[in-house]
JSON list of C-alpha atoms in Angstrom, two decimals:
[
{"chain": "R", "resi": 514, "resn": "MET", "atom": "CA", "xyz": [-20.17, 20.62, 46.59]},
{"chain": "R", "resi": 515, "resn": "SER", "atom": "CA", "xyz": [-18.48, 18.13, 48.78]},
{"chain": "R", "resi": 516, "resn": "ALA", "atom": "CA", "xyz": [-14.55, 17.09, 49.69]},
{"chain": "R", "resi": 517, "resn": "ASP", "atom": "CA", "xyz": [-13.18, 14.51, 47.35]},
{"chain": "R", "resi": 518, "resn": "THR", "atom": "CA", "xyz": [-11.58, 12.56, 50.57]},
{"chain": "R", "resi": 519, "resn": "GLY", "atom": "CA", "xyz": [-14.90, 12.55, 52.48]},
{"chain": "R", "resi": 520, "resn": "TRP", "atom": "CA", "xyz": [-15.42, 12.75, 56.14]},
{"chain": "R", "resi": 521, "resn": "PRO", "atom": "CA", "xyz": [-12.29, 12.08, 58.23]},
{"chain": "R", "resi": 522, "resn": "ALA", "atom": "CA", "xyz": [-12.54, 9.25, 60.73]},
{"chain": "R", "resi": 523, "resn": "GLY", "atom": "CA", "xyz": [-12.65, 9.54, 64.53]},
{"chain": "R", "resi": 524, "resn": "THR", "atom": "CA", "xyz": [-14.03, 12.88, 63.71]},
{"chain": "R", "resi": 525, "resn": "ALA", "atom": "CA", "xyz": [-17.36, 14.30, 64.97]},
{"chain": "R", "resi": 526, "resn": "ARG", "atom": "CA", "xyz": [-19.21, 17.60, 63.35]},
{"chain": "R", "resi": 527, "resn": "GLN", "atom": "CA", "xyz": [-21.82, 19.40, 64.41]},
{"chain": "R", "resi": 528, "resn": "VAL", "atom": "CA", "xyz": [-23.98, 21.94, 62.56]},
{"chain": "R", "resi": 529, "resn": "LEU", "atom": "CA", "xyz": [-26.11, 24.45, 65.10]},
{"chain": "R", "resi": 530, "resn": "ILE", "atom": "CA", "xyz": [-28.92, 27.25, 64.05]},
{"chain": "R", "resi": 531, "resn": "THR", "atom": "CA", "xyz": [-26.66, 30.04, 66.39]},
{"chain": "R", "resi": 532, "resn": "THR", "atom": "CA", "xyz": [-25.01, 30.11, 68.80]},
{"chain": "R", "resi": 533, "resn": "ASP", "atom": "CA", "xyz": [-22.47, 33.20, 70.35]},
{"chain": "R", "resi": 534, "resn": "SER", "atom": "CA", "xyz": [-19.70, 31.66, 69.45]},
{"chain": "R", "resi": 535, "resn": "THR", "atom": "CA", "xyz": [-17.74, 28.75, 68.08]},
{"chain": "R", "resi": 536, "resn": "MET", "atom": "CA", "xyz": [-14.99, 29.47, 70.78]},
{"chain": "R", "resi": 537, "resn": "ALA", "atom": "CA", "xyz": [-17.59, 29.89, 73.26]},
{"chain": "R", "resi": 538, "resn": "GLU", "atom": "CA", "xyz": [-19.62, 26.21, 72.59]},
{"chain": "R", "resi": 539, "resn": "ALA", "atom": "CA", "xyz": [-16.24, 24.53, 71.86]},
{"chain": "R", "resi": 540, "resn": "ALA", "atom": "CA", "xyz": [-15.09, 25.33, 75.37]},
{"chain": "R", "resi": 541, "resn": "ARG", "atom": "CA", "xyz": [-18.67, 24.78, 76.71]},
{"chain": "R", "resi": 542, "resn": "GLN", "atom": "CA", "xyz": [-18.56, 21.17, 75.31]},
{"chain": "R", "resi": 543, "resn": "ALA", "atom": "CA", "xyz": [-14.63, 20.46, 75.23]},
{"chain": "R", "resi": 544, "resn": "ALA", "atom": "CA", "xyz": [-14.44, 18.13, 78.72]},
{"chain": "R", "resi": 545, "resn": "ARG", "atom": "CA", "xyz": [-17.00, 15.85, 77.21]},
{"chain": "R", "resi": 546, "resn": "LEU", "atom": "CA", "xyz": [-16.23, 15.49, 73.73]},
{"chain": "R", "resi": 547, "resn": "PRO", "atom": "CA", "xyz": [-14.56, 12.28, 72.92]},
{"chain": "R", "resi": 548, "resn": "GLY", "atom": "CA", "xyz": [-12.28, 13.08, 70.00]},
{"chain": "R", "resi": 549, "resn": "PRO", "atom": "CA", "xyz": [-11.82, 15.95, 67.40]},
{"chain": "R", "resi": 550, "resn": "THR", "atom": "CA", "xyz": [-15.08, 17.83, 67.22]},
{"chain": "R", "resi": 551, "resn": "TRP", "atom": "CA", "xyz": [-16.13, 20.68, 64.72]},
{"chain": "R", "resi": 552, "resn": "ILE", "atom": "CA", "xyz": [-18.75, 22.81, 66.03]},
{"chain": "R", "resi": 553, "resn": "CYS", "atom": "CA", "xyz": [-20.14, 25.14, 63.21]},
{"chain": "R", "resi": 554, "resn": "ALA", "atom": "CA", "xyz": [-22.55, 27.83, 63.84]},
{"chain": "R", "resi": 555, "resn": "LEU", "atom": "CA", "xyz": [-24.55, 29.44, 60.83]},
{"chain": "R", "resi": 556, "resn": "GLU", "atom": "CA", "xyz": [-25.49, 32.27, 63.17]},
{"chain": "R", "resi": 557, "resn": "GLN", "atom": "CA", "xyz": [-22.85, 34.15, 65.41]},
{"chain": "R", "resi": 558, "resn": "THR", "atom": "CA", "xyz": [-24.41, 36.58, 68.14]},
{"chain": "R", "resi": 559, "resn": "ALA", "atom": "CA", "xyz": [-21.10, 36.95, 70.50]},
{"chain": "R", "resi": 560, "resn": "ALA", "atom": "CA", "xyz": [-18.27, 36.05, 67.43]},
{"chain": "R", "resi": 561, "resn": "ARG", "atom": "CA", "xyz": [-15.04, 37.26, 68.18]},
{"chain": "R", "resi": 562, "resn": "GLY", "atom": "CA", "xyz": [-11.46, 37.28, 66.58]},
{"chain": "R", "resi": 563, "resn": "ARG", "atom": "CA", "xyz": [-7.76, 38.08, 68.25]},
{"chain": "R", "resi": 564, "resn": "ARG", "atom": "CA", "xyz": [-7.05, 39.94, 71.37]},
{"chain": "R", "resi": 565, "resn": "GLY", "atom": "CA", "xyz": [-11.08, 40.29, 72.06]},
{"chain": "R", "resi": 566, "resn": "ARG", "atom": "CA", "xyz": [-11.71, 41.94, 69.15]},
{"chain": "R", "resi": 567, "resn": "ALA", "atom": "CA", "xyz": [-15.46, 42.01, 67.76]},
{"chain": "R", "resi": 568, "resn": "TRP", "atom": "CA", "xyz": [-15.60, 39.58, 64.41]},
{"chain": "R", "resi": 569, "resn": "ALA", "atom": "CA", "xyz": [-18.54, 40.34, 62.28]},
{"chain": "R", "resi": 570, "resn": "MET", "atom": "CA", "xyz": [-20.40, 37.55, 60.32]},
{"chain": "R", "resi": 571, "resn": "PRO", "atom": "CA", "xyz": [-22.80, 38.72, 57.64]},
{"chain": "R", "resi": 572, "resn": "PRO", "atom": "CA", "xyz": [-25.08, 35.54, 56.59]},
{"chain": "R", "resi": 573, "resn": "GLY", "atom": "CA", "xyz": [-23.81, 33.08, 54.70]},
{"chain": "R", "resi": 574, "resn": "ASN", "atom": "CA", "xyz": [-20.13, 33.08, 55.88]},
{"chain": "R", "resi": 575, "resn": "PHE", "atom": "CA", "xyz": [-18.55, 30.83, 57.56]},
{"chain": "R", "resi": 576, "resn": "ALA", "atom": "CA", "xyz": [-17.77, 29.79, 60.95]},
{"chain": "R", "resi": 577, "resn": "ALA", "atom": "CA", "xyz": [-16.75, 26.56, 63.22]},
{"chain": "R", "resi": 578, "resn": "SER", "atom": "CA", "xyz": [-14.56, 25.69, 65.73]},
{"chain": "R", "resi": 579, "resn": "LEU", "atom": "CA", "xyz": [-12.41, 22.63, 65.82]},
{"chain": "R", "resi": 580, "resn": "VAL", "atom": "CA", "xyz": [-11.62, 20.44, 69.31]},
{"chain": "R", "resi": 581, "resn": "LEU", "atom": "CA", "xyz": [-8.41, 18.74, 69.15]},
{"chain": "R", "resi": 582, "resn": "ARG", "atom": "CA", "xyz": [-7.03, 16.72, 73.05]},
{"chain": "R", "resi": 583, "resn": "PRO", "atom": "CA", "xyz": [-3.29, 17.49, 71.17]},
{"chain": "R", "resi": 584, "resn": "ASP", "atom": "CA", "xyz": [-0.19, 15.53, 72.47]},
{"chain": "R", "resi": 585, "resn": "GLY", "atom": "CA", "xyz": [3.20, 17.51, 73.30]},
{"chain": "R", "resi": 586, "resn": "PRO", "atom": "CA", "xyz": [4.22, 21.04, 74.86]},
{"chain": "R", "resi": 587, "resn": "PRO", "atom": "CA", "xyz": [1.60, 24.66, 74.82]},
{"chain": "R", "resi": 588, "resn": "GLY", "atom": "CA", "xyz": [4.77, 25.59, 72.14]},
{"chain": "R", "resi": 589, "resn": "GLN", "atom": "CA", "xyz": [4.01, 23.02, 69.94]},
{"chain": "R", "resi": 590, "resn": "ALA", "atom": "CA", "xyz": [0.42, 23.09, 70.05]},
{"chain": "R", "resi": 591, "resn": "ALA", "atom": "CA", "xyz": [0.06, 26.53, 68.92]},
{"chain": "R", "resi": 592, "resn": "LEU", "atom": "CA", "xyz": [2.14, 25.86, 65.88]},
{"chain": "R", "resi": 593, "resn": "ARG", "atom": "CA", "xyz": [-1.24, 24.19, 64.79]},
{"chain": "R", "resi": 594, "resn": "SER", "atom": "CA", "xyz": [-2.43, 27.87, 63.53]},
{"chain": "R", "resi": 595, "resn": "PHE", "atom": "CA", "xyz": [-0.06, 27.38, 60.37]},
{"chain": "R", "resi": 596, "resn": "VAL", "atom": "CA", "xyz": [-1.24, 23.92, 59.87]},
{"chain": "R", "resi": 597, "resn": "ALA", "atom": "CA", "xyz": [-5.17, 25.49, 60.07]},
{"chain": "R", "resi": 598, "resn": "ALA", "atom": "CA", "xyz": [-4.36, 28.27, 57.48]},
{"chain": "R", "resi": 599, "resn": "LEU", "atom": "CA", "xyz": [-2.34, 25.91, 55.50]},
{"chain": "R", "resi": 600, "resn": "ALA", "atom": "CA", "xyz": [-5.52, 23.54, 55.16]},
{"chain": "R", "resi": 601, "resn": "LEU", "atom": "CA", "xyz": [-8.05, 26.52, 54.91]},
{"chain": "R", "resi": 602, "resn": "ARG", "atom": "CA", "xyz": [-5.79, 27.72, 51.79]},
{"chain": "R", "resi": 603, "resn": "ASP", "atom": "CA", "xyz": [-6.60, 23.48, 50.74]},
{"chain": "R", "resi": 604, "resn": "ALA", "atom": "CA", "xyz": [-10.24, 23.90, 51.31]},
{"chain": "R", "resi": 605, "resn": "CYS", "atom": "CA", "xyz": [-10.47, 27.59, 49.89]},
{"chain": "R", "resi": 606, "resn": "VAL", "atom": "CA", "xyz": [-8.38, 26.29, 46.27]},
{"chain": "R", "resi": 607, "resn": "ALA", "atom": "CA", "xyz": [-10.92, 22.63, 46.31]},
{"chain": "R", "resi": 608, "resn": "ALA", "atom": "CA", "xyz": [-13.62, 25.48, 46.69]},
{"chain": "R", "resi": 609, "resn": "THR", "atom": "CA", "xyz": [-12.56, 27.76, 43.57]},
{"chain": "R", "resi": 610, "resn": "GLY", "atom": "CA", "xyz": [-9.65, 26.15, 41.49]},
{"chain": "R", "resi": 611, "resn": "ARG", "atom": "CA", "xyz": [-7.94, 29.33, 42.29]},
{"chain": "R", "resi": 612, "resn": "PRO", "atom": "CA", "xyz": [-4.36, 28.19, 43.59]},
{"chain": "R", "resi": 613, "resn": "GLY", "atom": "CA", "xyz": [-2.82, 31.62, 42.69]},
{"chain": "R", "resi": 614, "resn": "ALA", "atom": "CA", "xyz": [-5.14, 33.16, 44.59]},
{"chain": "R", "resi": 615, "resn": "PHE", "atom": "CA", "xyz": [-4.65, 32.33, 47.83]},
{"chain": "R", "resi": 616, "resn": "THR", "atom": "CA", "xyz": [-1.84, 33.52, 50.61]},
{"chain": "R", "resi": 617, "resn": "LEU", "atom": "CA", "xyz": [-1.46, 33.28, 53.91]},
{"chain": "R", "resi": 618, "resn": "LYS", "atom": "CA", "xyz": [-0.59, 36.46, 56.18]},
{"chain": "R", "resi": 619, "resn": "TRP", "atom": "CA", "xyz": [1.52, 35.75, 59.28]},
{"chain": "R", "resi": 620, "resn": "PRO", "atom": "CA", "xyz": [0.40, 34.60, 62.19]},
{"chain": "R", "resi": 621, "resn": "ASN", "atom": "CA", "xyz": [-3.21, 33.39, 60.85]},
{"chain": "R", "resi": 622, "resn": "ASP", "atom": "CA", "xyz": [-4.77, 34.89, 57.77]},
{"chain": "R", "resi": 623, "resn": "VAL", "atom": "CA", "xyz": [-5.74, 33.69, 54.74]},
{"chain": "R", "resi": 624, "resn": "LEU", "atom": "CA", "xyz": [-6.18, 36.59, 51.61]},
{"chain": "R", "resi": 625, "resn": "LEU", "atom": "CA", "xyz": [-7.48, 36.57, 49.16]},
{"chain": "R", "resi": 626, "resn": "ASN", "atom": "CA", "xyz": [-6.52, 38.67, 45.67]},
{"chain": "R", "resi": 627, "resn": "GLY", "atom": "CA", "xyz": [-4.89, 40.37, 48.80]},
{"chain": "R", "resi": 628, "resn": "GLY", "atom": "CA", "xyz": [-7.68, 41.12, 50.93]},
{"chain": "R", "resi": 629, "resn": "LYS", "atom": "CA", "xyz": [-8.67, 39.45, 54.50]},
{"chain": "R", "resi": 630, "resn": "LEU", "atom": "CA", "xyz": [-10.81, 36.28, 53.21]},
{"chain": "R", "resi": 631, "resn": "ALA", "atom": "CA", "xyz": [-10.60, 34.46, 56.56]},
{"chain": "R", "resi": 632, "resn": "GLY", "atom": "CA", "xyz": [-9.19, 34.89, 60.15]},
{"chain": "R", "resi": 633, "resn": "ILE", "atom": "CA", "xyz": [-7.72, 31.69, 62.79]},
{"chain": "R", "resi": 634, "resn": "LEU", "atom": "CA", "xyz": [-8.12, 31.24, 66.30]},
{"chain": "R", "resi": 635, "resn": "LEU", "atom": "CA", "xyz": [-5.93, 29.65, 68.45]},
{"chain": "R", "resi": 636, "resn": "GLU", "atom": "CA", "xyz": [-7.29, 29.13, 72.75]},
{"chain": "R", "resi": 637, "resn": "SER", "atom": "CA", "xyz": [-5.75, 26.28, 74.65]},
{"chain": "R", "resi": 638, "resn": "MET", "atom": "CA", "xyz": [-7.48, 24.80, 78.26]},
{"chain": "R", "resi": 639, "resn": "GLY", "atom": "CA", "xyz": [-4.69, 22.72, 81.12]},
{"chain": "R", "resi": 640, "resn": "GLN", "atom": "CA", "xyz": [-2.76, 23.49, 83.28]},
{"chain": "R", "resi": 641, "resn": "GLY", "atom": "CA", "xyz": [0.28, 22.46, 85.07]},
{"chain": "R", "resi": 642, "resn": "GLY", "atom": "CA", "xyz": [2.04, 23.77, 81.87]},
{"chain": "R", "resi": 643, "resn": "ARG", "atom": "CA", "xyz": [-0.07, 21.12, 80.12]},
{"chain": "R", "resi": 644, "resn": "VAL", "atom": "CA", "xyz": [-2.66, 21.67, 76.74]},
{"chain": "R", "resi": 645, "resn": "ASP", "atom": "CA", "xyz": [-5.93, 19.44, 77.69]},
{"chain": "R", "resi": 646, "resn": "HIS", "atom": "CA", "xyz": [-7.71, 21.06, 75.20]},
{"chain": "R", "resi": 647, "resn": "LEU", "atom": "CA", "xyz": [-6.76, 22.80, 71.72]},
{"chain": "R", "resi": 648, "resn": "ILE", "atom": "CA", "xyz": [-9.61, 25.20, 70.02]},
{"chain": "R", "resi": 649, "resn": "ILE", "atom": "CA", "xyz": [-8.80, 26.26, 66.67]},
{"chain": "R", "resi": 650, "resn": "GLY", "atom": "CA", "xyz": [-11.79, 29.29, 65.30]},
{"chain": "R", "resi": 651, "resn": "ILE", "atom": "CA", "xyz": [-12.27, 29.88, 61.64]},
{"chain": "R", "resi": 652, "resn": "GLY", "atom": "CA", "xyz": [-14.13, 32.34, 59.96]},
{"chain": "R", "resi": 653, "resn": "VAL", "atom": "CA", "xyz": [-14.47, 32.51, 56.73]},
{"chain": "R", "resi": 654, "resn": "ASN", "atom": "CA", "xyz": [-16.40, 35.56, 54.49]},
{"chain": "R", "resi": 655, "resn": "LEU", "atom": "CA", "xyz": [-17.96, 32.96, 51.88]},
{"chain": "R", "resi": 656, "resn": "ALA", "atom": "CA", "xyz": [-21.16, 34.97, 51.15]},
{"chain": "R", "resi": 657, "resn": "ALA", "atom": "CA", "xyz": [-19.94, 38.82, 52.08]},
{"chain": "R", "resi": 658, "resn": "ALA", "atom": "CA", "xyz": [-17.11, 41.07, 53.53]},
{"chain": "R", "resi": 659, "resn": "PRO", "atom": "CA", "xyz": [-18.01, 42.81, 56.83]},
{"chain": "R", "resi": 660, "resn": "ASP", "atom": "CA", "xyz": [-17.49, 46.67, 56.98]},
{"chain": "R", "resi": 661, "resn": "PRO", "atom": "CA", "xyz": [-14.07, 48.44, 55.98]},
{"chain": "R", "resi": 662, "resn": "ALA", "atom": "CA", "xyz": [-15.03, 50.92, 58.47]},
{"chain": "R", "resi": 663, "resn": "THR", "atom": "CA", "xyz": [-15.13, 48.42, 61.47]},
{"chain": "R", "resi": 664, "resn": "LEU", "atom": "CA", "xyz": [-11.41, 47.69, 60.83]},
{"chain": "R", "resi": 665, "resn": "GLU", "atom": "CA", "xyz": [-8.62, 49.54, 62.52]},
{"chain": "R", "resi": 666, "resn": "PRO", "atom": "CA", "xyz": [-6.59, 51.90, 59.96]},
{"chain": "R", "resi": 667, "resn": "GLY", "atom": "CA", "xyz": [-3.89, 50.58, 58.04]},
{"chain": "R", "resi": 668, "resn": "ALA", "atom": "CA", "xyz": [-5.64, 46.53, 58.51]},
{"chain": "R", "resi": 669, "resn": "VAL", "atom": "CA", "xyz": [-5.70, 44.24, 55.24]},
{"chain": "R", "resi": 670, "resn": "PRO", "atom": "CA", "xyz": [-9.06, 45.14, 53.75]},
{"chain": "R", "resi": 671, "resn": "PRO", "atom": "CA", "xyz": [-11.84, 42.55, 53.92]},
{"chain": "R", "resi": 672, "resn": "VAL", "atom": "CA", "xyz": [-12.76, 40.20, 51.21]},
{"chain": "R", "resi": 673, "resn": "SER", "atom": "CA", "xyz": [-15.48, 37.55, 50.53]},
{"chain": "R", "resi": 674, "resn": "LEU", "atom": "CA", "xyz": [-15.32, 34.40, 48.18]},
{"chain": "R", "resi": 675, "resn": "ALA", "atom": "CA", "xyz": [-17.95, 35.33, 46.65]},
{"chain": "R", "resi": 676, "resn": "GLY", "atom": "CA", "xyz": [-17.15, 38.54, 45.95]},
{"chain": "R", "resi": 677, "resn": "GLU", "atom": "CA", "xyz": [-13.61, 37.78, 44.34]},
{"chain": "R", "resi": 678, "resn": "THR", "atom": "CA", "xyz": [-14.36, 34.65, 42.22]},
{"chain": "R", "resi": 679, "resn": "GLY", "atom": "CA", "xyz": [-18.37, 34.26, 41.54]},
{"chain": "R", "resi": 680, "resn": "VAL", "atom": "CA", "xyz": [-17.91, 31.13, 43.63]},
{"chain": "R", "resi": 681, "resn": "THR", "atom": "CA", "xyz": [-21.24, 30.42, 46.74]},
{"chain": "R", "resi": 682, "resn": "VAL", "atom": "CA", "xyz": [-20.80, 27.96, 49.14]},
{"chain": "R", "resi": 683, "resn": "THR", "atom": "CA", "xyz": [-22.34, 27.17, 51.48]},
{"chain": "R", "resi": 684, "resn": "PRO", "atom": "CA", "xyz": [-21.14, 26.15, 55.26]},
{"chain": "R", "resi": 685, "resn": "GLU", "atom": "CA", "xyz": [-21.89, 23.42, 55.50]},
{"chain": "R", "resi": 686, "resn": "ALA", "atom": "CA", "xyz": [-20.19, 22.71, 51.82]},
{"chain": "R", "resi": 687, "resn": "PHE", "atom": "CA", "xyz": [-17.34, 24.27, 53.28]},
{"chain": "R", "resi": 688, "resn": "LEU", "atom": "CA", "xyz": [-16.72, 22.29, 56.03]},
{"chain": "R", "resi": 689, "resn": "ASP", "atom": "CA", "xyz": [-17.42, 19.08, 54.01]},
{"chain": "R", "resi": 690, "resn": "LEU", "atom": "CA", "xyz": [-13.68, 20.40, 52.47]},
{"chain": "R", "resi": 691, "resn": "LEU", "atom": "CA", "xyz": [-11.75, 22.19, 55.37]},
{"chain": "R", "resi": 692, "resn": "ALA", "atom": "CA", "xyz": [-12.11, 19.19, 57.83]},
{"chain": "R", "resi": 693, "resn": "PRO", "atom": "CA", "xyz": [-10.80, 16.91, 55.65]},
{"chain": "R", "resi": 694, "resn": "ALA", "atom": "CA", "xyz": [-8.47, 19.05, 54.01]},
{"chain": "R", "resi": 695, "resn": "TYR", "atom": "CA", "xyz": [-6.98, 19.94, 58.00]},
{"chain": "R", "resi": 696, "resn": "ASP", "atom": "CA", "xyz": [-7.09, 15.82, 58.77]},
{"chain": "R", "resi": 697, "resn": "ALA", "atom": "CA", "xyz": [-4.63, 15.54, 56.32]},
{"chain": "R", "resi": 698, "resn": "ARG", "atom": "CA", "xyz": [-2.64, 18.38, 57.39]},
{"chain": "R", "resi": 699, "resn": "GLU", "atom": "CA", "xyz": [-2.98, 17.50, 61.10]},
{"chain": "R", "resi": 700, "resn": "ARG", "atom": "CA", "xyz": [-1.51, 14.18, 59.91]},
{"chain": "R", "resi": 701, "resn": "GLN", "atom": "CA", "xyz": [1.28, 15.15, 58.54]},
{"chain": "R", "resi": 702, "resn": "PHE", "atom": "CA", "xyz": [2.70, 17.94, 61.23]},
{"chain": "R", "resi": 703, "resn": "THR", "atom": "CA", "xyz": [1.85, 14.66, 63.96]},
{"chain": "R", "resi": 704, "resn": "THR", "atom": "CA", "xyz": [4.34, 12.74, 61.84]},
{"chain": "R", "resi": 705, "resn": "LEU", "atom": "CA", "xyz": [6.73, 14.44, 60.31]},
{"chain": "R", "resi": 706, "resn": "GLY", "atom": "CA", "xyz": [6.76, 17.40, 62.78]},
{"chain": "R", "resi": 707, "resn": "PHE", "atom": "CA", "xyz": [6.24, 21.30, 61.61]},
{"chain": "R", "resi": 708, "resn": "ALA", "atom": "CA", "xyz": [9.68, 21.30, 59.08]},
{"chain": "R", "resi": 709, "resn": "PRO", "atom": "CA", "xyz": [7.91, 20.45, 56.35]},
{"chain": "R", "resi": 710, "resn": "ILE", "atom": "CA", "xyz": [4.06, 22.57, 57.04]},
{"chain": "R", "resi": 711, "resn": "ARG", "atom": "CA", "xyz": [6.42, 25.40, 57.69]},
{"chain": "R", "resi": 712, "resn": "THR", "atom": "CA", "xyz": [8.13, 25.51, 54.59]},
{"chain": "R", "resi": 713, "resn": "ALA", "atom": "CA", "xyz": [4.63, 24.94, 52.73]},
{"chain": "R", "resi": 714, "resn": "TRP", "atom": "CA", "xyz": [3.09, 27.76, 54.72]},
{"chain": "R", "resi": 715, "resn": "LEU", "atom": "CA", "xyz": [6.66, 29.67, 53.45]},
{"chain": "R", "resi": 716, "resn": "ALA", "atom": "CA", "xyz": [5.74, 28.70, 50.18]},
{"chain": "R", "resi": 717, "resn": "HIS", "atom": "CA", "xyz": [2.71, 30.46, 50.00]},
{"chain": "R", "resi": 718, "resn": "ALA", "atom": "CA", "xyz": [3.35, 33.89, 52.70]},
{"chain": "R", "resi": 719, "resn": "ALA", "atom": "CA", "xyz": [2.32, 36.77, 51.72]},
{"chain": "R", "resi": 720, "resn": "ARG", "atom": "CA", "xyz": [4.69, 39.51, 51.07]},
{"chain": "R", "resi": 721, "resn": "LEU", "atom": "CA", "xyz": [7.73, 37.50, 52.20]},
{"chain": "R", "resi": 722, "resn": "GLY", "atom": "CA", "xyz": [10.71, 39.61, 50.96]},
{"chain": "R", "resi": 723, "resn": "ASP", "atom": "CA", "xyz": [8.61, 42.60, 51.62]},
{"chain": "R", "resi": 724, "resn": "THR", "atom": "CA", "xyz": [9.20, 45.09, 54.10]},
{"chain": "R", "resi": 725, "resn": "VAL", "atom": "CA", "xyz": [6.17, 45.08, 56.29]},
{"chain": "R", "resi": 726, "resn": "THR", "atom": "CA", "xyz": [5.04, 46.26, 59.93]},
{"chain": "R", "resi": 727, "resn": "ALA", "atom": "CA", "xyz": [5.23, 44.09, 63.33]},
{"chain": "R", "resi": 728, "resn": "ARG", "atom": "CA", "xyz": [2.59, 46.12, 65.80]},
{"chain": "R", "resi": 729, "resn": "THR", "atom": "CA", "xyz": [1.95, 44.84, 69.31]},
{"chain": "R", "resi": 730, "resn": "ALA", "atom": "CA", "xyz": [0.24, 46.73, 72.59]},
{"chain": "R", "resi": 731, "resn": "ARG", "atom": "CA", "xyz": [3.69, 48.27, 73.69]},
{"chain": "R", "resi": 732, "resn": "ASP", "atom": "CA", "xyz": [5.98, 49.08, 70.35]},
{"chain": "R", "resi": 733, "resn": "GLU", "atom": "CA", "xyz": [6.08, 48.29, 66.52]},
{"chain": "R", "resi": 734, "resn": "THR", "atom": "CA", "xyz": [8.89, 46.74, 64.74]},
{"chain": "R", "resi": 735, "resn": "THR", "atom": "CA", "xyz": [9.37, 47.59, 60.94]},
{"chain": "R", "resi": 736, "resn": "GLY", "atom": "CA", "xyz": [11.64, 45.08, 58.93]},
{"chain": "R", "resi": 737, "resn": "ILE", "atom": "CA", "xyz": [11.96, 43.64, 55.71]},
{"chain": "R", "resi": 738, "resn": "PHE", "atom": "CA", "xyz": [9.67, 40.04, 56.18]},
{"chain": "R", "resi": 739, "resn": "ARG", "atom": "CA", "xyz": [12.66, 37.24, 55.51]},
{"chain": "R", "resi": 740, "resn": "ASP", "atom": "CA", "xyz": [11.32, 33.68, 57.34]},
{"chain": "R", "resi": 741, "resn": "VAL", "atom": "CA", "xyz": [9.50, 31.79, 59.65]},
{"chain": "R", "resi": 742, "resn": "ASP", "atom": "CA", "xyz": [11.65, 30.20, 62.29]},
{"chain": "R", "resi": 743, "resn": "MET", "atom": "CA", "xyz": [11.10, 26.71, 63.70]},
{"chain": "R", "resi": 744, "resn": "GLU", "atom": "CA", "xyz": [8.97, 27.97, 66.23]},
{"chain": "R", "resi": 745, "resn": "GLY", "atom": "CA", "xyz": [6.68, 30.03, 64.53]},
{"chain": "R", "resi": 746, "resn": "HIS", "atom": "CA", "xyz": [7.70, 33.49, 65.64]},
{"chain": "R", "resi": 747, "resn": "LEU", "atom": "CA", "xyz": [8.05, 36.14, 62.06]},
{"chain": "R", "resi": 748, "resn": "VAL", "atom": "CA", "xyz": [11.69, 36.79, 61.83]},
{"chain": "R", "resi": 749, "resn": "LEU", "atom": "CA", "xyz": [12.35, 40.95, 60.35]},
{"chain": "R", "resi": 750, "resn": "GLU", "atom": "CA", "xyz": [15.63, 42.28, 59.20]},
{"chain": "R", "resi": 751, "resn": "THR", "atom": "CA", "xyz": [16.16, 45.45, 60.82]},
{"chain": "R", "resi": 752, "resn": "PRO", "atom": "CA", "xyz": [18.93, 47.53, 60.96]},
{"chain": "R", "resi": 753, "resn": "LYS", "atom": "CA", "xyz": [19.94, 45.80, 64.20]},
{"chain": "R", "resi": 754, "resn": "GLY", "atom": "CA", "xyz": [19.97, 42.78, 62.30]},
{"chain": "R", "resi": 755, "resn": "PRO", "atom": "CA", "xyz": [17.47, 39.79, 62.44]},
{"chain": "R", "resi": 756, "resn": "THR", "atom": "CA", "xyz": [14.48, 40.29, 65.25]},
{"chain": "R", "resi": 757, "resn": "ARG", "atom": "CA", "xyz": [12.02, 37.05, 65.68]},
{"chain": "R", "resi": 758, "resn": "ILE", "atom": "CA", "xyz": [8.51, 38.38, 66.73]},
{"chain": "R", "resi": 759, "resn": "ALA", "atom": "CA", "xyz": [6.38, 35.70, 68.59]},
{"chain": "R", "resi": 760, "resn": "ALA", "atom": "CA", "xyz": [3.12, 37.52, 68.60]},
{"chain": "R", "resi": 761, "resn": "ALA", "atom": "CA", "xyz": [1.98, 40.88, 66.68]},
{"chain": "R", "resi": 762, "resn": "ASP", "atom": "CA", "xyz": [-0.11, 42.92, 63.85]},
{"chain": "R", "resi": 763, "resn": "ILE", "atom": "CA", "xyz": [0.84, 42.79, 61.12]},
{"chain": "R", "resi": 764, "resn": "PHE", "atom": "CA", "xyz": [0.64, 45.49, 58.97]},
{"chain": "R", "resi": 765, "resn": "PHE", "atom": "CA", "xyz": [1.58, 45.96, 54.72]}
]
């Protein structure tokens, strides 16, 4: 299986047999990379997700990090989590032909039939309020889902692409779908701004209009999921009025 649009011009590609984590490998290489680069690994020995959590990676699953040199302030760079989520959904639809099966969970997960299929992690490098490099890490349960017992209570149960759809895709073939999908969404973002990305993301948002709980290390807020604003914040309707949340874990 390969992408219809082909590999994006000007973007480099590395496929490693094994590494500690593609995020760590990307950070080590970032300063000397001449342009956008995908670093994919068939095995990770120390993968991690958001908030430093361990990320389980059974054999055959997808792990890759994209290194970019973005223009603009850190807040704009952070909006690429939505760009990546849309591109990841595009790639999943291209792999399966099932657009109705995939939804997006704020801030950076892709769901398949309501279960967690994939996660996205952003890390930036820079100084003086400037982002020199942005690393977008993506993990997808292509072949197998991790043990639900490893998750915190209330988390969305994990699923795999093969288990839910019967479609088998190798990590290399999935990268051939994801890279052009991301390139297209990145061009849309840099040309037209966040507005069309936000509109497209909301069109596929999981539990929009439903009651959800946003939980941080300090507190939690429960309300009706109404919107995502132009800064990428979650907007919940609560008894105290609209509440905007910059970062949290969402529980349904």
